[in-house]
Short mmCIF file of C-alpha atoms in Angstrom, two decimals:
data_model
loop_
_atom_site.label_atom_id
_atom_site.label_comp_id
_atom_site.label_asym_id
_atom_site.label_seq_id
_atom_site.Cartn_x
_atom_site.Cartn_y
_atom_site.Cartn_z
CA UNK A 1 6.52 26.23 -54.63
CA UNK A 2 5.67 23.96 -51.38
CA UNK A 3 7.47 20.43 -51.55
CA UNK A 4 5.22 18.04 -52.06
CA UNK A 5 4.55 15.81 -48.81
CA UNK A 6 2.32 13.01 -47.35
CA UNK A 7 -0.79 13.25 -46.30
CA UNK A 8 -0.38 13.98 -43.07
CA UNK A 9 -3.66 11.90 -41.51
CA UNK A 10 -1.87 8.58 -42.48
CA UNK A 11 0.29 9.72 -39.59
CA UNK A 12 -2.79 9.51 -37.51
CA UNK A 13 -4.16 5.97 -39.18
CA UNK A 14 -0.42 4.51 -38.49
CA UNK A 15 -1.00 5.88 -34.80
CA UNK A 16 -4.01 4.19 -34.41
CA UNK A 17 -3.05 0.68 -35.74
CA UNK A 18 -0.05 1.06 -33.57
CA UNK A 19 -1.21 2.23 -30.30
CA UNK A 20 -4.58 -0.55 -30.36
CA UNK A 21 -2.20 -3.18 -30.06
CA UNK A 22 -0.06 -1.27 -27.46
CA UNK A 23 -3.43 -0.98 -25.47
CA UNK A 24 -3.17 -4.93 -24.96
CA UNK A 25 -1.67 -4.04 -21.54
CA UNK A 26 -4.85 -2.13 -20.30
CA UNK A 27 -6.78 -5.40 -21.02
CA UNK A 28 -4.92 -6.86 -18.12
CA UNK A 29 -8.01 -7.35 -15.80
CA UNK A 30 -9.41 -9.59 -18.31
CA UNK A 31 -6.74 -11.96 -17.46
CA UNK A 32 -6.73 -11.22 -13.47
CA UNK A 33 -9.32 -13.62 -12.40
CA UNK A 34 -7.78 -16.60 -14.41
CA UNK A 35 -4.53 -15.88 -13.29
CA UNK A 36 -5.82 -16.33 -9.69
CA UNK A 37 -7.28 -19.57 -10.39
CA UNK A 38 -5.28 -22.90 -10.74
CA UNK A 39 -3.14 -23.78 -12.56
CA UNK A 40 -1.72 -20.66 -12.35
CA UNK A 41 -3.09 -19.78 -8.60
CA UNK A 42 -1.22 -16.61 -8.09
CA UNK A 43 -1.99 -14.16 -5.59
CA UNK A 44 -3.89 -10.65 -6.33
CA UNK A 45 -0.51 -8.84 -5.51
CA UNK A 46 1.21 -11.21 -8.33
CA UNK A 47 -1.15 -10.06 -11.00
CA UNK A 48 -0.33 -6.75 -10.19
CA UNK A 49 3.39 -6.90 -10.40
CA UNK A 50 3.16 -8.69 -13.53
CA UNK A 51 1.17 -5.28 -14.44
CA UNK A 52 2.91 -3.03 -12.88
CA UNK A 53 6.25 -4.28 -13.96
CA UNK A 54 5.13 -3.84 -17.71
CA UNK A 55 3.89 -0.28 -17.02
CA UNK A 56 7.31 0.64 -14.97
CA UNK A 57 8.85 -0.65 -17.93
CA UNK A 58 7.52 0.94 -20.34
CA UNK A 59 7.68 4.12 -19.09
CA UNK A 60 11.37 3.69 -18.13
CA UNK A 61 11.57 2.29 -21.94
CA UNK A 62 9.89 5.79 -23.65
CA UNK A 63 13.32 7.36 -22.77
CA UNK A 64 15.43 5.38 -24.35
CA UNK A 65 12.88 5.78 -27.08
CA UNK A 66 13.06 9.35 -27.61
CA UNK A 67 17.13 8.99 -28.07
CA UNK A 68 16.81 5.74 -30.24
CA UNK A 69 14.14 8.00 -32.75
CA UNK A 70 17.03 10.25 -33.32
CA UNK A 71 19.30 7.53 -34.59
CA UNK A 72 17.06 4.70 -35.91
CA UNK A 73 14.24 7.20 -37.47
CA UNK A 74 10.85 7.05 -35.82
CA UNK A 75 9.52 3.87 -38.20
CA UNK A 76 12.22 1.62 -37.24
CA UNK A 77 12.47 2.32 -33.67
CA UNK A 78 8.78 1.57 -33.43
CA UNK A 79 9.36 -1.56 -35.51
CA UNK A 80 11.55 -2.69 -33.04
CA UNK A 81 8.70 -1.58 -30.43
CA UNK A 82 6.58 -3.96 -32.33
CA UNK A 83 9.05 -6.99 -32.48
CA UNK A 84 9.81 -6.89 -28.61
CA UNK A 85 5.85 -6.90 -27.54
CA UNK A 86 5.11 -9.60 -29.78
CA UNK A 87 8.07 -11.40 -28.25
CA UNK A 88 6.77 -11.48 -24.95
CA UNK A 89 3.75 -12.53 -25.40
CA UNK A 90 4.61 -15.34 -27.10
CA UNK A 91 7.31 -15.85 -24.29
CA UNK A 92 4.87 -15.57 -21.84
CA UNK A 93 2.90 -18.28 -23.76
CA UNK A 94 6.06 -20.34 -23.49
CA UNK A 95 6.54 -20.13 -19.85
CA UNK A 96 3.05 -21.15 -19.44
CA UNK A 97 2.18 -20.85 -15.67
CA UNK A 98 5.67 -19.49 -14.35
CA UNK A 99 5.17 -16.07 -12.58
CA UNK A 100 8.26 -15.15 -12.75
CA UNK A 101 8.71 -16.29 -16.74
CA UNK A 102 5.33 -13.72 -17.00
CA UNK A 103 7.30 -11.16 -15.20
CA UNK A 104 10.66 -11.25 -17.46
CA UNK A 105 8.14 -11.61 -20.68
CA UNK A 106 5.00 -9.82 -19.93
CA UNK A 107 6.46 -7.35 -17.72
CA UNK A 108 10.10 -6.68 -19.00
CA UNK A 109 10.51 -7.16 -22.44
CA UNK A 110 6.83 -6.56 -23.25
CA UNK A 111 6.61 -3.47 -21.55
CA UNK A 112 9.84 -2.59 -23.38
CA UNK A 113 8.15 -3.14 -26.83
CA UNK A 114 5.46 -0.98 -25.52
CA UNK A 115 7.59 2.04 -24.56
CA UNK A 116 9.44 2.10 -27.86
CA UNK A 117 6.88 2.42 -30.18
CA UNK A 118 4.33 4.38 -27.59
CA UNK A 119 5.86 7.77 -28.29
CA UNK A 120 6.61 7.59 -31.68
CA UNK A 121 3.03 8.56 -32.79
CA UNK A 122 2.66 11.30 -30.31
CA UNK A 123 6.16 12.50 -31.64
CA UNK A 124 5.82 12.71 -35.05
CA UNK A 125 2.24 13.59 -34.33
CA UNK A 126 3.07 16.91 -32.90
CA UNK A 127 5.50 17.82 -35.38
CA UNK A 128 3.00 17.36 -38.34
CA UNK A 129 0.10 18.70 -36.34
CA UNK A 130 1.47 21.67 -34.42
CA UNK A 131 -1.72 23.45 -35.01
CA UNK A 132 -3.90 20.90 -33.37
CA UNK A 133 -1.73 19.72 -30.70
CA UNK A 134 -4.19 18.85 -28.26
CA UNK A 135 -6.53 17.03 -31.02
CA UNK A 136 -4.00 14.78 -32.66
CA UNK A 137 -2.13 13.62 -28.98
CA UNK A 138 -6.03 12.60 -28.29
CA UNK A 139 -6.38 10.68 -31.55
CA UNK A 140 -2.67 9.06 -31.45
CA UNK A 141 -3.13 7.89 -27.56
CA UNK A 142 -6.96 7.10 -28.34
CA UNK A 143 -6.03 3.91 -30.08
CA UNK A 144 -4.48 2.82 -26.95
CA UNK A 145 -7.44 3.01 -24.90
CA UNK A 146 -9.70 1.63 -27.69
CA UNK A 147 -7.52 -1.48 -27.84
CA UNK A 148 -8.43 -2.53 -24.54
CA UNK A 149 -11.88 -2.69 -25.40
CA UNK A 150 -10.79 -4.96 -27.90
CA UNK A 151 -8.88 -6.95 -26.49
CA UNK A 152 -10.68 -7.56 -23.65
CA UNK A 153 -13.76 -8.28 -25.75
CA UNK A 154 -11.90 -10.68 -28.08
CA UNK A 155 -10.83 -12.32 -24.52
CA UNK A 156 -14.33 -12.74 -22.37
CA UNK A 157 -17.33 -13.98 -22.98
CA UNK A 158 -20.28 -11.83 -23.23
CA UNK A 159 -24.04 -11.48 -24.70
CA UNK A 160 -25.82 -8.51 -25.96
CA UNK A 161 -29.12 -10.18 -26.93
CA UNK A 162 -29.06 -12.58 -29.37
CA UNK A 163 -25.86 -12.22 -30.27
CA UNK A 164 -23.20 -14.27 -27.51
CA UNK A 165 -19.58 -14.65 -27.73
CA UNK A 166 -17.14 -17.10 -26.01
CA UNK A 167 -14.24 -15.41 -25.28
CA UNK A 168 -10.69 -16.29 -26.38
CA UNK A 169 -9.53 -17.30 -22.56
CA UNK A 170 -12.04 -20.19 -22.28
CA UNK A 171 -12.11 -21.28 -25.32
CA UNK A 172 -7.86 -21.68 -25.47
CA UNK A 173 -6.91 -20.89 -21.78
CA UNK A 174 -4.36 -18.12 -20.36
CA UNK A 175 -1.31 -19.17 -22.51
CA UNK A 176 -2.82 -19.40 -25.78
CA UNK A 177 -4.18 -16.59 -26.18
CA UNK A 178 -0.95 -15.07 -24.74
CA UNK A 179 0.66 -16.87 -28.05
CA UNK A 180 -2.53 -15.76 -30.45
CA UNK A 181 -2.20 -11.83 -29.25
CA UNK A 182 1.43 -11.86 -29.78
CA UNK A 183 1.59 -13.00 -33.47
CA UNK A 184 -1.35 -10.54 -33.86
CA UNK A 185 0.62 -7.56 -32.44
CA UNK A 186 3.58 -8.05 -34.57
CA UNK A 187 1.75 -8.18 -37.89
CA UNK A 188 0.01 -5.18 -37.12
CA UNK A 189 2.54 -3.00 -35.41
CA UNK A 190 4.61 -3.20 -38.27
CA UNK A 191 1.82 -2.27 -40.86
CA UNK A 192 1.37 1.04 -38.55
CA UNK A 193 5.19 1.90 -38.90
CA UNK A 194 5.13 2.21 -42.55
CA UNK A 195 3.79 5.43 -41.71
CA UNK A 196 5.86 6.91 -38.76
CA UNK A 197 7.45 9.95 -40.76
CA UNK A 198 8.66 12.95 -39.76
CA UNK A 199 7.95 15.91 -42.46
CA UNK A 200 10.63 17.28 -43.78
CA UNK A 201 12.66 20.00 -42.49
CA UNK A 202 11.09 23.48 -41.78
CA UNK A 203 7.73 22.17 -42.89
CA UNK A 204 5.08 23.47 -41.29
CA UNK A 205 0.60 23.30 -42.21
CA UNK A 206 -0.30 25.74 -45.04
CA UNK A 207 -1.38 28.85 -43.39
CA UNK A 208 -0.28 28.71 -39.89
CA UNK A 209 2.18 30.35 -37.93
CA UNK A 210 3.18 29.52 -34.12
CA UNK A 211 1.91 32.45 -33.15
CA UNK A 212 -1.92 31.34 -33.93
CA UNK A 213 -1.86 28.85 -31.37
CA UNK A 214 -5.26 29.23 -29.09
CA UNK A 215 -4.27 26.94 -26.29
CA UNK A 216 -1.43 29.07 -25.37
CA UNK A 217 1.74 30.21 -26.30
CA UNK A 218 4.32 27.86 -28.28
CA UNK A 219 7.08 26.89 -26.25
CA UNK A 220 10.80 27.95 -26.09
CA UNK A 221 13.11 24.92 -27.48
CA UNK A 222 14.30 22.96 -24.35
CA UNK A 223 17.00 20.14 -24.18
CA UNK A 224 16.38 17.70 -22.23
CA UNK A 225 18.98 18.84 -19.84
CA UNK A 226 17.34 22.07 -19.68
CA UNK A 227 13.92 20.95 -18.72
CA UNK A 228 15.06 18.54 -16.21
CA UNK A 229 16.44 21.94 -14.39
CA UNK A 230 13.42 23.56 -14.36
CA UNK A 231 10.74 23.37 -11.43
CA UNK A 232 7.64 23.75 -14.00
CA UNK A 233 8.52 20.25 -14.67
CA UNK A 234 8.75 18.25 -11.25
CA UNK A 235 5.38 19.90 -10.61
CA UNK A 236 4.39 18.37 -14.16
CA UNK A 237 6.02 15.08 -13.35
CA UNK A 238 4.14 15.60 -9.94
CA UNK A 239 0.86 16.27 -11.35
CA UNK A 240 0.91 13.19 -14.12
CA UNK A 241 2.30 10.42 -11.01
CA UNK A 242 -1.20 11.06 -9.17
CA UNK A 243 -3.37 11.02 -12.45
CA UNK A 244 -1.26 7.52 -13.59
CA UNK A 245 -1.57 6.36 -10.08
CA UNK A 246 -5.64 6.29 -9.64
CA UNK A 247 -6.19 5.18 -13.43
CA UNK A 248 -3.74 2.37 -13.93
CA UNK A 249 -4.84 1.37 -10.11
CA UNK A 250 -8.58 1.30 -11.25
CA UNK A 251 -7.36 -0.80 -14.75
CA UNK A 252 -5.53 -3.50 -12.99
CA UNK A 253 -7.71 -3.80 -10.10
CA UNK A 254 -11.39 -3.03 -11.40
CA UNK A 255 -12.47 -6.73 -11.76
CA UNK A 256 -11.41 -7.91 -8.69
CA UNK A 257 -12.88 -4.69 -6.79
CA UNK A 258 -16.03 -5.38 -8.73
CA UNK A 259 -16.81 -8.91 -8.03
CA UNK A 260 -15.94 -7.64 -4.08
CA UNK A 261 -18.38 -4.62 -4.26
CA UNK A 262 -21.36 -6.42 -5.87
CA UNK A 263 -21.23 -9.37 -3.94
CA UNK A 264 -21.29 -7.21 -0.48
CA UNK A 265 -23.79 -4.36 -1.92
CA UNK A 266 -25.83 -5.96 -4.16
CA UNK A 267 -25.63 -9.16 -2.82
CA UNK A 268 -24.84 -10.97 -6.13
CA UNK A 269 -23.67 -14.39 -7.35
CA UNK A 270 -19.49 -14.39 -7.96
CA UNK A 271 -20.21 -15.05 -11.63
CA UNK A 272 -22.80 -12.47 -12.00
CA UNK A 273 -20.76 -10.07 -10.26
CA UNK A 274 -17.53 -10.98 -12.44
CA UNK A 275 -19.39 -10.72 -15.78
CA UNK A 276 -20.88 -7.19 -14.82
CA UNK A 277 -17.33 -6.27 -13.69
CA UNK A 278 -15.61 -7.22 -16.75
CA UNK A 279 -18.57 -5.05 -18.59
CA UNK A 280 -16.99 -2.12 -16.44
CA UNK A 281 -13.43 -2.57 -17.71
CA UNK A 282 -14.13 -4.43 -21.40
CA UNK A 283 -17.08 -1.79 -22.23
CA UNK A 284 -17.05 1.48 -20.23
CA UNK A 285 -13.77 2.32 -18.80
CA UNK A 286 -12.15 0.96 -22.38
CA UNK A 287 -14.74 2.99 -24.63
CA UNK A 288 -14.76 6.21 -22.13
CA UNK A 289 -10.96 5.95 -21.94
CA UNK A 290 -10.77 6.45 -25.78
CA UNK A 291 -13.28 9.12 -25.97
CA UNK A 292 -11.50 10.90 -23.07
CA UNK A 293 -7.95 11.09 -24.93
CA UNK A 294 -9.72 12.97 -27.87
CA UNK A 295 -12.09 15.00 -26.30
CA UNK A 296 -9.73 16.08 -23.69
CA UNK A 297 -7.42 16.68 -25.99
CA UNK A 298 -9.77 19.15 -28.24
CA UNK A 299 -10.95 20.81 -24.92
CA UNK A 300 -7.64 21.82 -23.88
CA UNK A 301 -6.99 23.35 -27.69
CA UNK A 302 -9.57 25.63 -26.81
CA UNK A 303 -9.61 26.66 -23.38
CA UNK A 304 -5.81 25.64 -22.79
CA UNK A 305 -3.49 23.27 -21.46
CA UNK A 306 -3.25 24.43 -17.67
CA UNK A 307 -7.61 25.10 -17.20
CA UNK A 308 -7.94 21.42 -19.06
CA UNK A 309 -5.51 19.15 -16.74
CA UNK A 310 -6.60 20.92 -13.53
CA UNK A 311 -10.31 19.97 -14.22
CA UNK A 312 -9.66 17.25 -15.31
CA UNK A 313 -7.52 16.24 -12.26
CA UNK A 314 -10.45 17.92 -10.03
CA UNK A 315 -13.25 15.61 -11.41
CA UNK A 316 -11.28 12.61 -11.60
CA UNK A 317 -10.06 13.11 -7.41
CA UNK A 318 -13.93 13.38 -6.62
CA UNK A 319 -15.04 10.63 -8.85
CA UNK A 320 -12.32 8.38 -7.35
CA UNK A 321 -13.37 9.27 -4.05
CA UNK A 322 -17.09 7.87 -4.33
CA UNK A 323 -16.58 5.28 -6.79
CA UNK A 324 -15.40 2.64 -3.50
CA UNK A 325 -19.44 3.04 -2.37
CA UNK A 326 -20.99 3.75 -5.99
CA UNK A 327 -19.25 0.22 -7.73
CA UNK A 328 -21.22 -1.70 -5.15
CA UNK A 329 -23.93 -1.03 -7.76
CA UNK A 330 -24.44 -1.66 -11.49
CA UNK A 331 -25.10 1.67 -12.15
CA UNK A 332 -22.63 3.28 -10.03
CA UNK A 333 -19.72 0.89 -11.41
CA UNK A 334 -20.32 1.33 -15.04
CA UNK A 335 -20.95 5.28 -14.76
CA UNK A 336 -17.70 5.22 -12.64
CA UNK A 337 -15.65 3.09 -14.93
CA UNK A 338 -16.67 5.53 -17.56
CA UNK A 339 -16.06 8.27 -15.69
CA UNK A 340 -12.39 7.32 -14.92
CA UNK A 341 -11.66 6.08 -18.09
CA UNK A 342 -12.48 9.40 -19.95
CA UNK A 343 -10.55 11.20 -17.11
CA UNK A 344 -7.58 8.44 -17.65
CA UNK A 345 -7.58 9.27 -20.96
CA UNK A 346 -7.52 12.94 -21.01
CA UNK A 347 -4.29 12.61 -18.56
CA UNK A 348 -2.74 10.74 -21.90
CA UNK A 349 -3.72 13.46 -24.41
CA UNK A 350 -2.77 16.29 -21.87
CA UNK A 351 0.45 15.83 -20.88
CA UNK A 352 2.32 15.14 -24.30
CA UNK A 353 0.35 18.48 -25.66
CA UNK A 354 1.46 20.05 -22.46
CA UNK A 355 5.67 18.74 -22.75
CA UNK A 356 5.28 20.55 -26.29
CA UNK A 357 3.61 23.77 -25.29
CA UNK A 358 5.85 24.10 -21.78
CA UNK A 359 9.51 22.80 -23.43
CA UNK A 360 9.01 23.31 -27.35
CA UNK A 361 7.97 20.97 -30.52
CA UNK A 362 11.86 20.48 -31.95
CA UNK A 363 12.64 17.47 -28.79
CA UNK A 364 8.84 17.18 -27.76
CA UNK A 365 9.78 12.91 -28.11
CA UNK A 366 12.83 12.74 -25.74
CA UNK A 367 11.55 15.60 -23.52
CA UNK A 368 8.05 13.39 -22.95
CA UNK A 369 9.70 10.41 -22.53
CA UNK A 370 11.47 11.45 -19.46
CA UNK A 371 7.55 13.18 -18.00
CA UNK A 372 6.42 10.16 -19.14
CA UNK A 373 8.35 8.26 -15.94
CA UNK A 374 5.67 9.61 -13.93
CA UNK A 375 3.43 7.19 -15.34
CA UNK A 376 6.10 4.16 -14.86
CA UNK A 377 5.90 5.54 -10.98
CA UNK A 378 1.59 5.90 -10.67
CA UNK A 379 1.53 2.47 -12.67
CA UNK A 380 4.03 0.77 -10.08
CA UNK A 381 2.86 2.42 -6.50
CA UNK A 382 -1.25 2.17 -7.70
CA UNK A 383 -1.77 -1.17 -8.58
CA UNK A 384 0.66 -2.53 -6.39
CA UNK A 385 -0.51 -0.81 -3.09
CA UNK A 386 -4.28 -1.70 -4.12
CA UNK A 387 -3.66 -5.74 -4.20
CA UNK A 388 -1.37 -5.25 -1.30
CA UNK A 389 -3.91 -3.94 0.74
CA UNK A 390 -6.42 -6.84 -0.69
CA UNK A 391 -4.38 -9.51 -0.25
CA UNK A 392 -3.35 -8.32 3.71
CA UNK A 393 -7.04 -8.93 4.46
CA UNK A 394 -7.05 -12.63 3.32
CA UNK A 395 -6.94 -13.35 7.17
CA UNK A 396 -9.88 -11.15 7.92
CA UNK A 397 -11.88 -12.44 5.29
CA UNK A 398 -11.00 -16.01 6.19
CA UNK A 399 -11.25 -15.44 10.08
CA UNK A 400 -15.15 -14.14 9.53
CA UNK A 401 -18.06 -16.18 10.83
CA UNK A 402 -20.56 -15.60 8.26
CA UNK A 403 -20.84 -15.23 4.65
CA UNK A 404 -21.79 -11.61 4.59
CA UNK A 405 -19.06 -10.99 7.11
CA UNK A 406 -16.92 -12.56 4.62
CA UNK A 407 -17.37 -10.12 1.79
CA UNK A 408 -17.97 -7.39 4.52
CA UNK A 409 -14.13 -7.64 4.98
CA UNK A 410 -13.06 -8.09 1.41
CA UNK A 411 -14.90 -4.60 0.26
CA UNK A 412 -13.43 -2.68 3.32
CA UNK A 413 -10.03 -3.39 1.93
CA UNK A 414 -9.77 -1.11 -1.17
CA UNK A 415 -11.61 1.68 0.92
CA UNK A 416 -8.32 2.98 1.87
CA UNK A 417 -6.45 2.84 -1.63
CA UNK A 418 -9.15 4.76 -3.50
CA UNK A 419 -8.52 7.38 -0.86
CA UNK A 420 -4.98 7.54 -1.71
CA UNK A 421 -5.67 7.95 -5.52
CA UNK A 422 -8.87 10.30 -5.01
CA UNK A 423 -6.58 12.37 -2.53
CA UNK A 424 -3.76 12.27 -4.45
CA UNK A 425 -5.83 13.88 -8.03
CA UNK A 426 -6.93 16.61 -5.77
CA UNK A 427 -3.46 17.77 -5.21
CA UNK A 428 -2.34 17.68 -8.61
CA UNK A 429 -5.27 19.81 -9.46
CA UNK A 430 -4.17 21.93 -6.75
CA UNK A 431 -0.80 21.48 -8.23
CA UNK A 432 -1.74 22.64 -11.87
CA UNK A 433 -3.55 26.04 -10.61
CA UNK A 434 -0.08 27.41 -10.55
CA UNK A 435 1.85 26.58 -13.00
CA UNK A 436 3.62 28.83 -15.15
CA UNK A 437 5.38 28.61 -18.49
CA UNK A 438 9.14 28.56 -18.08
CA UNK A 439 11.90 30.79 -19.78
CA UNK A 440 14.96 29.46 -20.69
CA UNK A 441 16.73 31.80 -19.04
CA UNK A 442 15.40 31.99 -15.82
CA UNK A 443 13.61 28.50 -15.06
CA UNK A 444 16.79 26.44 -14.65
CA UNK A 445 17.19 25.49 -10.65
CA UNK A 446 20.63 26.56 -9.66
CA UNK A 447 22.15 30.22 -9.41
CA UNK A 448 20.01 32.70 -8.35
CA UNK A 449 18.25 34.83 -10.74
CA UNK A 450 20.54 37.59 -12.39
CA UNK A 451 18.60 41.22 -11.70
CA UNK A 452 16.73 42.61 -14.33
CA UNK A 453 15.10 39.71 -15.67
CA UNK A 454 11.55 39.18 -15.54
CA UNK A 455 10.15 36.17 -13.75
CA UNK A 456 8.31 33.16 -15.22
CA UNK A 457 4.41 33.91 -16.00
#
C-alpha cells in the first residue's frame, strides 16, 4: 500500500507565489528612468550595477542555497530567502537616494534573498515531477517572469482604453514603493514556503519508471565535486553565460534603449517613446518571458534537452542581432521584446531540466546552483557593458550640433553591445550541437582514460 502524500501541484502553486515576488528584480527598468532623474540623478552605468550586483548575487547566493536545503529543509531555507529580499527593499527605502545604500540593500542582501529561495522550487520540483521535468522547471521559473509584469504594471502608469492607471512610482516616488514591495514580498514568500516539501524517500509518480523518460536518458548521480570535473559542464556553464548575458542585458537596459531608438527612428516625443518602451518590458518581454519558461520547457520534454537549448540559443542570437534596427519601431520593439523574453525564459526552464538529466535528480539543487553562476556572470558583464558603452557616448551626444545628431549618437551606442550578446547566443548554439551526456567514470578531467572503456555519447 502507497504512503499517502501531498498533492504534489501545491508544490507548483507554492512555486509560483514564491518565484512572482522573486521576479521583482526583472522589473528593474521600471525604476531606471527615475533613478536617472533628480533626486537620485545617477548615471545609466549606476542603475546597472545596482542590477547587476543583485543578479551576481544571487546567483553566487543559489550555491550556498543548495547546501543550506540540506540542513535547514527546503521551506525554511526559502523562508529565510523571503526574509532577506523583503529586508532590502525596505533598506533600500531607508537609504532613500544613496547609491551605494541601493547597492548593499538592493544589490547584496536582496539579491541574496533572491538566490535562497530561487532554487528551492525548481529543486523540490524535479524531485516530485521527475516525469515532467521540462514542464514543471517551466511552471516553477514561470512565476518569475510573470512577476515582472506585475510589478512593473503595479509601478507605471498606463491606459488600455477606458481603463488608466497611475502607477505606484508617481504616485509615492522611488523609495516608497521600494518600502510597499518589500512588506509585500515577505508576506507572500512565506505563504509559498508552507509548501516547499520534498516527498518522502524512494517516492516516485504512480506508474513511472526512469526509464520512460522521452527527453532523454535519466542521469547518473553526480556530486557536486564530480560534475565540476567534467567538461560537459563548462560547455553548459558556457552555453547558459551567453543566454544570461543578452536577456538580463535586454531587461535592465530595454527602456533606456527604447526611448533612444524611437526618438532617432520614429522620431517621437521622450514621453511617448518612454511609455511605449515600458509597454516593451511591463507587457511583452514580461508576458513572453513567462510563456517562454513553460513552453520551452514542454518542448524540450518532447524533442529533448540538447535539440531545445540549441534552438533556442539559435533564434534568440538572430533575434538579438536585428532587434538594435527593429526597436526603432513600435512594432519591431514589442515583437522583439517578446521574442527575447520567451527565448529568456526558455534558457530558465532549460538549464535546471538539463543539470538533472546531465548530473542526476538525487543533488539536482546544489548541482544547479553552481550552473546557475553562469547567470551571476551574463547578468554582471551584459548589463554592465551595455550602460558602459551608453554612458561613454555622453560626450558625443553632447558635442552634436543638431537635435537629430543628438539622438543619432545616442542610438549608435548600443549597436555594438547587441552584437556582443547576438554573437555570443550563436556560439552557445554552436556550443550545444555537441554535447554529450557524461559517465561517471570517464567524464572527470584529470587522468587519462583507462583502455577499454567506452567514451561519452
Amino acid at each position: 500500500m502507497r504512503e499517502q502524500v501531498m498533492n504534489r501541484w501545491l508544490v507548483v502553486i507554492g512555486a509560483i507565489i514564491i518565484q512572482m515576488c522573486l521576479g521583482a528584480i526583472y522589473a528593474w527598468s521600471a525604476f531606471t528612468k527615475h533613478l536617472t532623474a533628480p533626486p537620485y540623478a545617477f548615471s545609466a552605468t549606476q542603475t546597472q550595477v545596482i542590477f547587476s550586483v543583485a543578479l551576481g548575487t544571487f546567483a553566487a547566493f543559489t550555491i550556498i542555497a543548495g547546501r543550506l536545503q540540506g540542513r535547514l529543509g527546503p521551506t525554511n531555507c526559502a523562508r529565510l530567502g523571503g526574509v532577506l529580499l523583503a529586508l532590502g527593499y525596505i533598506l533600500a527605502w531607508a537609504f532613500q537616494t544613496s547609491f551605494v545604500g541601493m547597492v548593499i540593500a538592493i544589490g547584496l542582501i536582496g539579491g541574496a534573498g533572491i538566490g535562497l529561495a530561487y532554487v528551492v522550487p525548481i529543486a523540490v520540483g524535479v524531485k516530485w515531477f521527475p516525469d515532467k521535468k521540462g514542464l514543471i522547471t517551466g511552471l516553477a521559473v514561470a512565476g518569475f517572469g510573470f512577476g515582472a509584469l506585475l510589478w512593473v504594471q503595479l509601478a507605471s502608469s498606463w491606459s488600455a482604453g477606458p481603463v488608466a492607471w497611475t502607477g505606484l512610482l508617481e504616485r509615492f516616488g522611488v523609495s516608497n514603493v521600494f518600502l510597499i514591495y518589500g512588506l509585500v514580498f515577505l508576506v507572500f514568500v512565506l505563504l509559498g514556503s508552507t509548501w516547499m516539501v520534498n516527498p518522502p524517500q524512494g517516492w516516485t509518480p504512480p506508474g513511472w519508471s526512469a526509464k520512460s523518460t522521452t527527453a532523454g536518458r535519466a542521469g547518473e548521480e553526480f556530486e557536486s565535486g564530480e560534475m565540476l570535473g567534467t567538461y560537459q559542464f563548462w560547455l553548459m556553464w558556457i552555453m547558459y553565460t551567453c543566454g544570461a548575458l543578452a536577456g538580463l542585458m535586454v531587461i535592465g537596459i530595454i527602456k533606456l534603449f527604447g526611448v533612444d531608438a524611437l526618438q532617432a527612428r520614429s522620431g517621437m516625443s521622450e514621453a511617448a517613446a518612454a511609455g511605449l518602451a515600458a509597454t516593451a518590458m511591463g507587457v511583452f518581454f514580461a508576458i513572453f518571458n513567462g510563456v517562454g519558461r513553460i513552453a520551452w520547457g514542454t518542448i524540450s520534454d518532447t524533442i529533448g534537452r540538447k535539440a531545445a537549448l540549441t534552438l533556442m540559443l539559435a533564434l534568440q542570437g538572430a533575434i538579438v542581432l536585428t532587434f538594435y534596427y527593429a526597436g526603432g519601431y513600435v512594432v519591431g520593439l514589442f515583437v522583439g521584446a517578446a521574442c527575447i523574453g520567451f527565448n529568456f525564459g526558455g534558457t530558465l526552464a532549460l538549464f535546471p531540466a538539463a543539470t538533472a538529466d546531465y548530473f542526476g535528480n538525487r543533488n539536482v539543487g546544489k548541482n544547479y546552483g553552481w550552473l546557475f553562476t553562469a547567470y551571476g556572470v551574463g547578468g554582471i558583464v551584459g548589463p554592465i557593458m551595455a550602460g558602459w558603452f551608453r554612458d561613454a557616448a555622453r560626450h558625443a551626444v553632447e558635442g552634436a550640433a543638431t537635435q537629430s545628431d543628438k539622438l543619432a549618437a545616442a542610438l549608435a551606442a548600443w549597436q555594438t553591445p547587441f552584437i556582443i550578446a547576438g554573437v555570443a547566443c550563436l556560439v552557445a548554439a554552436a556550443i550545444g550541437m555537441v554535447l554529450r551526456h557524461p559517465h561517471r567514470k570517464t567524464a572527470p578531467i584529470g587522468p587519462a582514460v583507462p583502455a577499454g572503456i567506452a567514451p561519452a555519447r
